[in-house]
Each structure stands twice: as structure tokens, then as C-alpha cells.
PDB file of C-alpha atoms in Angstrom:
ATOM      1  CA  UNK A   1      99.488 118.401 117.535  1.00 70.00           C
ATOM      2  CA  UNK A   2      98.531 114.820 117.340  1.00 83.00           C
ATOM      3  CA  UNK A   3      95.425 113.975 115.583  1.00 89.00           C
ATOM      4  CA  UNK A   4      92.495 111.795 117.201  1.00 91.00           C
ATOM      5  CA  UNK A   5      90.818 108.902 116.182  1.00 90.00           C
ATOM      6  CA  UNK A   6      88.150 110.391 115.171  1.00 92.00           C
ATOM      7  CA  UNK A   7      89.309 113.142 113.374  1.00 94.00           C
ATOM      8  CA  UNK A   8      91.889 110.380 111.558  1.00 94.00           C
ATOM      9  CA  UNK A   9      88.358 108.631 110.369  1.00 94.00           C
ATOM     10  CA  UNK A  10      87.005 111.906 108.921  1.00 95.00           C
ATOM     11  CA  UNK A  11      90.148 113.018 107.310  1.00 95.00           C
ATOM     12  CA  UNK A  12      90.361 109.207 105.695  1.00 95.00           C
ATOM     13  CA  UNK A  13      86.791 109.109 104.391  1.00 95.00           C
ATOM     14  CA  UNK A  14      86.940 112.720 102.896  1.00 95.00           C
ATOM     15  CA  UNK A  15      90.184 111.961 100.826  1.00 96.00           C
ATOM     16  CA  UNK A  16      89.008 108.667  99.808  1.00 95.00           C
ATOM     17  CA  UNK A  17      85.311 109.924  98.700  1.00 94.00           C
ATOM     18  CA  UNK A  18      87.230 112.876  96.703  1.00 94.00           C
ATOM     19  CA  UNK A  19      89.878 110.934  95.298  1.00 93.00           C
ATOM     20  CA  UNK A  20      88.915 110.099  91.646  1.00 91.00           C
ATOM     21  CA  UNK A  21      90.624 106.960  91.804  1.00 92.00           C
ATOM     22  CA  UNK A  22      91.277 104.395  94.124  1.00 94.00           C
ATOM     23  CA  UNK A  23      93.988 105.752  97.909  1.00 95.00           C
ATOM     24  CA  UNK A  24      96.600 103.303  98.095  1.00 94.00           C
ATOM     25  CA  UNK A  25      98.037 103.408 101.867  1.00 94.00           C
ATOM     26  CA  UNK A  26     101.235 104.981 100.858  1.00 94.00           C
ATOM     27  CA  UNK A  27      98.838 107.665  99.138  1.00 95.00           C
ATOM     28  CA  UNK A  28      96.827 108.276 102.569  1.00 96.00           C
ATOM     29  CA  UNK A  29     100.357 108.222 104.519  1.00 94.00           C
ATOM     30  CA  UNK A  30     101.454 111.468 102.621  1.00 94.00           C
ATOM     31  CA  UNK A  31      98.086 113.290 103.867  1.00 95.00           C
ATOM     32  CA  UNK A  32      99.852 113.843 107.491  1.00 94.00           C
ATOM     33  CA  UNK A  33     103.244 115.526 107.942  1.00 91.00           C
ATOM     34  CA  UNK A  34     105.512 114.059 111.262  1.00 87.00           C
ATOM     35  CA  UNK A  35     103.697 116.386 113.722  1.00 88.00           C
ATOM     36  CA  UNK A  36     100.367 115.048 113.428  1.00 88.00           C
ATOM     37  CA  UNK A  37     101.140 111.495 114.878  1.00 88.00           C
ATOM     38  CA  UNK A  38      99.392 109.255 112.297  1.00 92.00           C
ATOM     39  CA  UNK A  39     101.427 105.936 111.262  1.00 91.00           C
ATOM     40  CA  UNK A  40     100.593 103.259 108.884  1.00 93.00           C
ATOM     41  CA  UNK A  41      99.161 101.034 111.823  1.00 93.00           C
ATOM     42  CA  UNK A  42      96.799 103.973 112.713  1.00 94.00           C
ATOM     43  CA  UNK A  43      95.429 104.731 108.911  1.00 95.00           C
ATOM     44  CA  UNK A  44      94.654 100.792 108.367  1.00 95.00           C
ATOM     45  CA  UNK A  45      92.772 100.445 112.321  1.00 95.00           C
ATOM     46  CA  UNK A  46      90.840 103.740 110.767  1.00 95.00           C
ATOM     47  CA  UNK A  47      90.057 101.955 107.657  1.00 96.00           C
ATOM     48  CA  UNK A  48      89.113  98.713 109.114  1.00 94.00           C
ATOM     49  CA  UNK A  49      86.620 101.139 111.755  1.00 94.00           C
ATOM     50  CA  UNK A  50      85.379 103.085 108.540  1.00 95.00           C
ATOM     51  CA  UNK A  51      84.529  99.509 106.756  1.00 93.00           C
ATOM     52  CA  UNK A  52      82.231  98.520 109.898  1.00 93.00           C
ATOM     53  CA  UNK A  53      80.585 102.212 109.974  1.00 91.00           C
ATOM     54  CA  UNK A  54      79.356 101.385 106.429  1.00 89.00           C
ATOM     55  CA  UNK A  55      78.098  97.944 106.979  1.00 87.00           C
ATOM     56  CA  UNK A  56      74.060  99.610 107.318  1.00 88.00           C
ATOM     57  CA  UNK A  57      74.709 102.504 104.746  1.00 91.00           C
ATOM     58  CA  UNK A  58      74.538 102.275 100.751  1.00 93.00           C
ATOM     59  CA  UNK A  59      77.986 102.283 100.224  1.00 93.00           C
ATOM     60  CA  UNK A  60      80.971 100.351 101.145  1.00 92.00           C
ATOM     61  CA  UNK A  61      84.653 101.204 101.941  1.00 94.00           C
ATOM     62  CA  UNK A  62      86.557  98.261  99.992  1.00 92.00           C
ATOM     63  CA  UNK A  63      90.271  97.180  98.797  1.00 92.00           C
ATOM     64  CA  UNK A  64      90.713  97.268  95.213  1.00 92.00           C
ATOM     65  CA  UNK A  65      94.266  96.561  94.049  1.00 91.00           C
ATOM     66  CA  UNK A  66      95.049 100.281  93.854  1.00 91.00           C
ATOM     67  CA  UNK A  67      94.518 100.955  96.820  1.00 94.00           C
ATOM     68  CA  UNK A  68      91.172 101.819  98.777  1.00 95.00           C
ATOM     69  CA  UNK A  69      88.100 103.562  97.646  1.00 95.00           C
ATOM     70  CA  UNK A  70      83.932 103.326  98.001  1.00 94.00           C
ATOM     71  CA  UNK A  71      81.178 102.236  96.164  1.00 91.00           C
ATOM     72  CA  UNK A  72      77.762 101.359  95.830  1.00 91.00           C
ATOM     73  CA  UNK A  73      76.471  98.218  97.599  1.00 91.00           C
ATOM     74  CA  UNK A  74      75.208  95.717  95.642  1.00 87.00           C
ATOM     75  CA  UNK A  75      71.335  96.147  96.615  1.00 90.00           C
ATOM     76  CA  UNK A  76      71.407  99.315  95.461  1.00 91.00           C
ATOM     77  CA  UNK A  77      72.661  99.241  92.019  1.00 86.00           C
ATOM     78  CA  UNK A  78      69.233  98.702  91.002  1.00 86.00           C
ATOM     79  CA  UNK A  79      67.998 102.358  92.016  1.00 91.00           C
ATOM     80  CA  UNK A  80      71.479 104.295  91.480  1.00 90.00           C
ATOM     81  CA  UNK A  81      72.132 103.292  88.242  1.00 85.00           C
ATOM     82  CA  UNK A  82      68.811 105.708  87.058  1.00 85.00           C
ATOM     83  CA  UNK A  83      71.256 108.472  87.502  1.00 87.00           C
ATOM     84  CA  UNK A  84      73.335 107.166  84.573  1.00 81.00           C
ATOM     85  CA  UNK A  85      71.612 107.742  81.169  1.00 74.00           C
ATOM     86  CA  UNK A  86      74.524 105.779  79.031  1.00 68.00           C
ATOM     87  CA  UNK A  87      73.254 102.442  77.552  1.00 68.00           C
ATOM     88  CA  UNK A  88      75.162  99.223  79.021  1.00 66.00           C
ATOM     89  CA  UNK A  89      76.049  96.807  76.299  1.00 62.00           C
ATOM     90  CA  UNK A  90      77.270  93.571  76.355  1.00 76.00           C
ATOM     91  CA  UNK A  91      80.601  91.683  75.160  1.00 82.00           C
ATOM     92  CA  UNK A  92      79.961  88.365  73.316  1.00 86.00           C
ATOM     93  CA  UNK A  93      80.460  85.330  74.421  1.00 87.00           C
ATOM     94  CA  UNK A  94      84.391  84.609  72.684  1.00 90.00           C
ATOM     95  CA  UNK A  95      85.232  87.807  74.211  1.00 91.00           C
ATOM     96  CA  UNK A  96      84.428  87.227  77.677  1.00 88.00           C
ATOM     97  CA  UNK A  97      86.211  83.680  77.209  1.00 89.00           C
ATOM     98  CA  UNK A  98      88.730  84.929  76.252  1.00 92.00           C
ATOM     99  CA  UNK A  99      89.255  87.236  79.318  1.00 93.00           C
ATOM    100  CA  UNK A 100      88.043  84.189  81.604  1.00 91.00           C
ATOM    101  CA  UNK A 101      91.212  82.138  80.103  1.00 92.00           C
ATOM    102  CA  UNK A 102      93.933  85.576  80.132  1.00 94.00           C
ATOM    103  CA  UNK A 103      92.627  85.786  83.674  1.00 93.00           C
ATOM    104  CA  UNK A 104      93.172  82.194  84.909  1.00 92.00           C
ATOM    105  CA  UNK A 105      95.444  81.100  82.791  1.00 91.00           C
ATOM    106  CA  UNK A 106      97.978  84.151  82.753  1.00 92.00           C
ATOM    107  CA  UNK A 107     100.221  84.415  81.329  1.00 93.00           C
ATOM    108  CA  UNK A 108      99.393  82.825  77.793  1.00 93.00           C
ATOM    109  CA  UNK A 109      99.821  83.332  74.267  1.00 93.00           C
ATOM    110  CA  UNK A 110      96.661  83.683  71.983  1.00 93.00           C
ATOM    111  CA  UNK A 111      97.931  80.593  70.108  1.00 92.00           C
ATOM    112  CA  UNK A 112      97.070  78.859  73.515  1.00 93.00           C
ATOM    113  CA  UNK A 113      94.012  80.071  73.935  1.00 93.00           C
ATOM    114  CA  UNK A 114      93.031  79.203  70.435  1.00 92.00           C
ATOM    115  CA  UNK A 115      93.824  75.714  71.567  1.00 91.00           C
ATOM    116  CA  UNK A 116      91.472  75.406  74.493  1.00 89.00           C
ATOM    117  CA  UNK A 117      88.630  77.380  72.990  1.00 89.00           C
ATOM    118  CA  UNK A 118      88.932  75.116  69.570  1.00 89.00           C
ATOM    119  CA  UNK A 119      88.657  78.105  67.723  1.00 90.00           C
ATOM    120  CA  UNK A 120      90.605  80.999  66.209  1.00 89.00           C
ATOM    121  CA  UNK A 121      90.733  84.551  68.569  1.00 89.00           C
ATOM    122  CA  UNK A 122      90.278  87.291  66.844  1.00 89.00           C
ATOM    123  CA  UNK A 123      92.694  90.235  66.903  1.00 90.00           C
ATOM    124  CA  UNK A 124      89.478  92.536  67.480  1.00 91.00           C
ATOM    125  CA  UNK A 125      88.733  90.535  70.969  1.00 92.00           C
ATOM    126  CA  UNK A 126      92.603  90.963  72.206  1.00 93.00           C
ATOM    127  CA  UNK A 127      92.483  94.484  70.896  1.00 92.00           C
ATOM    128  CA  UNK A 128      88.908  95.181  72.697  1.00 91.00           C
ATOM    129  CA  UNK A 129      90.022  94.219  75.759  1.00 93.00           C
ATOM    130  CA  UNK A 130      93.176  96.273  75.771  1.00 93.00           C
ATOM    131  CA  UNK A 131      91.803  99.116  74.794  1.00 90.00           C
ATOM    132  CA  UNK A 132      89.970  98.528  78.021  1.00 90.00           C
ATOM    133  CA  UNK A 133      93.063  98.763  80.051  1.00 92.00           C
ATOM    134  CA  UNK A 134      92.077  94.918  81.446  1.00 94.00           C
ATOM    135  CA  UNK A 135      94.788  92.810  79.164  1.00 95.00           C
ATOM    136  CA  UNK A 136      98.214  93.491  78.683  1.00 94.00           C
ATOM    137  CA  UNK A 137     101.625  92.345  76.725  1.00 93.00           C
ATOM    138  CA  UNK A 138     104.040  91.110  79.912  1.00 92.00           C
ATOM    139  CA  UNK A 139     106.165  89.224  78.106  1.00 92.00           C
ATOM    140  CA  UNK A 140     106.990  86.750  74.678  1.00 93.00           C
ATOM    141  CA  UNK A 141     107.319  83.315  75.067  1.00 91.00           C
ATOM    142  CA  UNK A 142     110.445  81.673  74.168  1.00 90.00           C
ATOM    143  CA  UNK A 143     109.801  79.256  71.343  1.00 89.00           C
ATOM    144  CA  UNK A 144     109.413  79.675  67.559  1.00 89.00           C
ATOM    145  CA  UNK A 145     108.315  83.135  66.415  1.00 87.00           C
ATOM    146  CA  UNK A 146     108.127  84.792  70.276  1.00 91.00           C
ATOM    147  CA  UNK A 147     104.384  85.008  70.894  1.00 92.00           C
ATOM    148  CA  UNK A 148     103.079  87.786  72.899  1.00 93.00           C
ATOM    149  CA  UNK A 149     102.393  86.851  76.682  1.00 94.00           C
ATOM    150  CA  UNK A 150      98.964  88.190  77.665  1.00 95.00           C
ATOM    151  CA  UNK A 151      98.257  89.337  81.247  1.00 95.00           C
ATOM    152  CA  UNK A 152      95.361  90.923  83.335  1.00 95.00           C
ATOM    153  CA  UNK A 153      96.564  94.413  84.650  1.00 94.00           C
ATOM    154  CA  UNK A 154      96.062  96.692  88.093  1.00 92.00           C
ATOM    155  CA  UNK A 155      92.881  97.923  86.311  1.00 91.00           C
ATOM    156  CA  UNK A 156      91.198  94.671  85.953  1.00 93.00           C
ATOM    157  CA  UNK A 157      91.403  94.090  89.223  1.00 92.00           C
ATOM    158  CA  UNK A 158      90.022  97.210  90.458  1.00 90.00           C
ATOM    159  CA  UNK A 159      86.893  97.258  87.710  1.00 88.00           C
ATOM    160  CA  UNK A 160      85.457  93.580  89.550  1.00 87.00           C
ATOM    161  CA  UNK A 161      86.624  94.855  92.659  1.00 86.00           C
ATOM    162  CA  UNK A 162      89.383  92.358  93.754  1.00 89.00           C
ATOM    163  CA  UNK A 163      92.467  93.524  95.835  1.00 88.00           C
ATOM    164  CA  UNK A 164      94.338  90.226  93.530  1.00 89.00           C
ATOM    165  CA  UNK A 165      94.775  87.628  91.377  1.00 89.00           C
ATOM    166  CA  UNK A 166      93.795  84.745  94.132  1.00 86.00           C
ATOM    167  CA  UNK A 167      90.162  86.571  94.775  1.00 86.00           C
ATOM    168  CA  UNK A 168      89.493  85.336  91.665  1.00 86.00           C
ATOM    169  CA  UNK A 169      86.586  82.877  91.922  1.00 82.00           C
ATOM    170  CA  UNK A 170      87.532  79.027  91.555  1.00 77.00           C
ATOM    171  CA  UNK A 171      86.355  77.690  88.288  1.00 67.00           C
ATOM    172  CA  UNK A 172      84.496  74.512  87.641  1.00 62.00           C
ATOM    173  CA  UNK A 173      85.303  75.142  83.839  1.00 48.00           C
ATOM    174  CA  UNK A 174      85.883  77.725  81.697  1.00 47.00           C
ATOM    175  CA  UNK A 175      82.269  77.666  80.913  1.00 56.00           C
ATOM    176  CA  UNK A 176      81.382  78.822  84.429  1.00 59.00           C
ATOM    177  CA  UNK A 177      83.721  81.362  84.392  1.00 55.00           C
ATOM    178  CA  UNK A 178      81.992  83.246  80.928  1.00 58.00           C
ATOM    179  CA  UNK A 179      78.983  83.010  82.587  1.00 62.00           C
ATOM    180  CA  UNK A 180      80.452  84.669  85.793  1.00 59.00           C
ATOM    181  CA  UNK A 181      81.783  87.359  83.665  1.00 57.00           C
ATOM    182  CA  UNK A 182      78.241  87.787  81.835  1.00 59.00           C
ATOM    183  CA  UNK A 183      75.935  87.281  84.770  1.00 59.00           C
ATOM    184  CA  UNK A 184      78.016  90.491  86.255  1.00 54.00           C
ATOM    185  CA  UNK A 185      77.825  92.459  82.866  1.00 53.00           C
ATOM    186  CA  UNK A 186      74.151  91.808  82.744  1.00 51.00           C
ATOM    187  CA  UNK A 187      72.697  92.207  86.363  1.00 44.00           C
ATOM    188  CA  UNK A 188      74.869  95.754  86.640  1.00 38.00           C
ATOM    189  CA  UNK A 189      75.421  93.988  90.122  1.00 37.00           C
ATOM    190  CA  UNK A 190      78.034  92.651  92.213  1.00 39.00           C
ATOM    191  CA  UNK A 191      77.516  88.865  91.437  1.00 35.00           C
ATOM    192  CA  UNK A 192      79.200  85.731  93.444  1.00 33.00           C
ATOM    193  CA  UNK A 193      79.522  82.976  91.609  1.00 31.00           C
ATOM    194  CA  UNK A 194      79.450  79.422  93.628  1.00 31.00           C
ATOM    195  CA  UNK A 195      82.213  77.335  91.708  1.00 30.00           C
ATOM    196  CA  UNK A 196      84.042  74.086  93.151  1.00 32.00           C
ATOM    197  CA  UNK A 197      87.606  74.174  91.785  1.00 32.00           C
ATOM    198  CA  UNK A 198      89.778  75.327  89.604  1.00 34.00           C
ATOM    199  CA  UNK A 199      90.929  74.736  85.972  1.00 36.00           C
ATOM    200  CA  UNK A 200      94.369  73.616  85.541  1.00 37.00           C
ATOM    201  CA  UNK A 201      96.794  76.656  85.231  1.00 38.00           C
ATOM    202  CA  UNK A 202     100.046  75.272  82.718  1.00 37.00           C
ATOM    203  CA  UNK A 203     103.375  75.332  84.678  1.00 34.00           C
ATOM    204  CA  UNK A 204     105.080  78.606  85.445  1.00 35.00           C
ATOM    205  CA  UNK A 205     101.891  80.321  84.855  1.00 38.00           C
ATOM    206  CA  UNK A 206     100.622  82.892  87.690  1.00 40.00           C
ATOM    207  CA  UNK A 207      97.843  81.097  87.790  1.00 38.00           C
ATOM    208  CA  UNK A 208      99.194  77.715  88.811  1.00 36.00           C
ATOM    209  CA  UNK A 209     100.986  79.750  91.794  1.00 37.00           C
ATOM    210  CA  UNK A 210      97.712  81.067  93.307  1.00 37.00           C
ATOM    211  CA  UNK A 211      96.034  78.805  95.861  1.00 33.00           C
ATOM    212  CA  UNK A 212      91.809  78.724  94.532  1.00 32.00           C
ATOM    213  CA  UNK A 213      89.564  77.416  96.121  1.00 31.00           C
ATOM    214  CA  UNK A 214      85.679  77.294  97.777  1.00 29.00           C
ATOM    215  CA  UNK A 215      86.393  80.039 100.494  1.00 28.00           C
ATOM    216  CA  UNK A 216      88.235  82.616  98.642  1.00 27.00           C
ATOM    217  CA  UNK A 217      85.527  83.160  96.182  1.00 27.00           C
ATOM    218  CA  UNK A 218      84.986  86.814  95.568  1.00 28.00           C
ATOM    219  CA  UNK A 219      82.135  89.205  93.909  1.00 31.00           C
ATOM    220  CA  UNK A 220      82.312  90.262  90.499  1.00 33.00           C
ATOM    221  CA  UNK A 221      81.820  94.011  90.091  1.00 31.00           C
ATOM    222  CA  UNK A 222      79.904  94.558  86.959  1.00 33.00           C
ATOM    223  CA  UNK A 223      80.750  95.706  83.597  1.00 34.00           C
ATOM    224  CA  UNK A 224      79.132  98.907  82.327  1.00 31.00           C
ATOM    225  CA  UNK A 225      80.514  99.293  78.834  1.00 33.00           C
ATOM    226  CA  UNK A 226      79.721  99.892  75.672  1.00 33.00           C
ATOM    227  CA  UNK A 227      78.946  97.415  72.809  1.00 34.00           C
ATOM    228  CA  UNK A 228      82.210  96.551  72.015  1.00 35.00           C
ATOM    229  CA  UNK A 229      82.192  93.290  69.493  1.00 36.00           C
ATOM    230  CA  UNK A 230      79.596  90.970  67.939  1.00 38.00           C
ATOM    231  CA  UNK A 231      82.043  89.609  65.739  1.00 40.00           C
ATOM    232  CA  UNK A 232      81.495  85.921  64.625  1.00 41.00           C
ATOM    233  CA  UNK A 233      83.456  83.145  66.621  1.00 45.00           C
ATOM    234  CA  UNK A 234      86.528  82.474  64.044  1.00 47.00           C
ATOM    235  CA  UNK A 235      88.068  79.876  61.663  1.00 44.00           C
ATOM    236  CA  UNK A 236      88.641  76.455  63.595  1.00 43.00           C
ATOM    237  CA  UNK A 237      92.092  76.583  65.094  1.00 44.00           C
ATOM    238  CA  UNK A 238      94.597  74.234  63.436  1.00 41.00           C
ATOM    239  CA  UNK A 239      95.334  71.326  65.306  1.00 38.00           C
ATOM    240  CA  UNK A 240      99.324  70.237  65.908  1.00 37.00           C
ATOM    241  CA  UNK A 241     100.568  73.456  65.719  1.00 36.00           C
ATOM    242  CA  UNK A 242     101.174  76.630  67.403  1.00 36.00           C
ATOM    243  CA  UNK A 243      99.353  79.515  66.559  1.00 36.00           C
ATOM    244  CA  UNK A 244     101.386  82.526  65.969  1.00 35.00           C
ATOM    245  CA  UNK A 245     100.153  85.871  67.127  1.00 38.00           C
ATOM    246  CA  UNK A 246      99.652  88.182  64.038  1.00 36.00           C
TER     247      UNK A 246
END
């Protein structure tokens, strides 16, 4: 027996509100067997009329890159986050550069990013921020000594709420982009960020293949984390040389 529209909705919203992680489509395709009628074209028309239901209620239906889930709306983050006794903390400022330049710049070696930032990256940062699950090894780069290649991952995405990498706010500088990461880690809010244009990726990076600009800009889903490094900003990178990943 087929099943109706509006039974489709209910059936879509219960699933995704249970799910402890984001539904991808193929996910919500496996909740109906053959007899019940429901096709891919059917589940995202039920999505898209679940995503207007919610546009006067305190939560939002939304496409993360793992698929689809909800969460709290952005004026309400203030009141809900009561419930939730754990202390948010902070990530210093080389940290959250550091993820700024990973994330626009991907993928790059940490010898690279020394070179931008003008100053050494400590292995604590790169280790914080994969034992985070937001910055991964996707390659080694082929010149002297094989650097590691570092890359955002699926669970970047999801945490500031983008479906992919050309969401990503376009960047006036990589200044702009730290204080887009911090603004979101201290308002505990879904922040956009107003930024003109984009850094200049390096050739063959992921980010020079993504198109950035004013209208794509997307919100920042906020960082609730704990403390994670205060460490001191480095040595001074070397100048006229590579920087070999330790």
C-alpha cells in the first residue's frame, strides 16, 4: 500500500529527529521497502515541505554534508544552551588560523602554512584539531621529504553546518576568516560573516577549484568545545626553505 504525503512527512521527520547523526538520502531511501511507493524524488519534495513547516518553529530541518538532520535556530541558542551545564572554551588564535588556512587553502602542508602565518605551527594545533575529527592526512606532497597533505573532513562540514566546501564564506583575508571562526566559538550562535572575496587558493588546491564569492556566503555553526590549547605562537618560520612536517 502506497504511502501518502503526509504520512511520507511524518515518517521523514521521526527518523531524522531520532537519528543520532545526520540521514543521508540513501539512508532515508532504505526506510521504505518497493510496496510502499516512496522514490528519491518523493523523500527530497518531503524534505523541501518539512524545511518550510519549520520556518516559524525553534528548529530547522538543514543539509549538512552527511546527510540531513535538525537543529536549533539561531535565536534560540541563547535560552537552549541553559540545558547544557559543560563549560565552552575557546581555541587560540594560531589554532583557529590554522583551521581558517587547512580550510581554504586545502590541501597544504604545515610547512606552507608556516609560510603564510610567518610563524612556526605547532604539532599540538595539527594534533588538536584532529583529534577533533575536523583535519585530516589526504595525501603527501611530492617534493623533498613528502610532507603530509592536510584536509578538512565530512565532520567539519557538518559541525558549522555546511552541505560543502564552496559554502564556505569568501574571505577578505585570513584575518577575517579567524575572526569568523571565533565570533562563532564565542556567540554559541550561528554567525554570518559579510566578506568580499577570496584569498588566493595555490594551483591544484581544492580550494582554487571552488567558485567563492558574495552570495554563497554561509552561517557558521558554533563551536562548543573544550579548552583545547593556549600554547604560545611558535619560533619564527625560516625563510627560503620548506618546512618539513615532524
Amino acid at each position: 500500500m502506497a504511502i501518502s504525503t503526509g504520512q511520507l512527512r511524518c515518517i521523514l521527520q521521526a527518523a531524522i529527529l531520532a537519528a543520532p547523526q545526520p540521514l543521508s538520502l540513501r539512508q532515508l531511501e532504505e526506510l521504505f521497502d518497493a510496496d510502499d511507493g516512496v522514490d528519491r524524488d518523493a523523500i527530497r519534495h518531503a524534505l523541501a515541505q518539512l524545511q518550510q513547516d519549520s520556518d516559524d518553529q525553534g528548529v530547522e530541518l538543514r543539509e549538512v554534508a552527511s546527510g540531513w538532520r535538525y537543529q536549533v535556530k539561531p535565536g534560540c541558542h541563547r535560552w537552549v544552551a541553559r540545558l547544557f551545564s559543560e563549560r565552552r572554551t575557546r581555541y587560540s588564535r594560531a589554532t583557529l588560523e590554522t583551521l581558517a588556512l587547512i580550510a581554504y587553502r586545502q590541501p597544504i602542508t604545515r610547512g606552507e602554512i608556516e609560510q603564510v602565518r610567518g610563524v612556526a605551527v605547532s604539532s599540538q594545533i595539527i594534533q588538536t584539531l584532529e583529534e577533533r575529527g575536523w583535519v585530516e592526512v589526504v595525501g603527501h606532497r611530492e617534493i623533498a621529504g613528502r610532507p603530509a597533505l592536510l584536509g578538512t573532513t565530512r565532520a567539519f562540514l557538518d559541525h558549522f553546518g555546511l552541505a560543502a566546501l564552496d559554502q564556505l564564506p569568501p574571505l577578505h583575508s585570513l584575518q577575517d576568516s579567524a575572526a569568523a571562526l571565533a565570533a562563532a566559538n564565542e556567540d554559541f550562535s550561528t554567525a554570518t560573516t559579510p566578506l568580499d572575496e577570496a584569498p588566493d587558493a595555490a594551483p591544484g588546491t581544492r580550494a582554487a577549484e571552488h567558485h567563492l564569492n558574495s552570495s554563497n556566503a554561509a552561517a557558521l555553526t558554533p563551536l562548543a568545545v573544550e579548552q583545547a590549547d593556549v600554547e604560545p605562537e611558535g619560533r619564527p618560520a625560516r625563510a627560503g626553505r620548506s618546512q618539513i612536517d615532524e
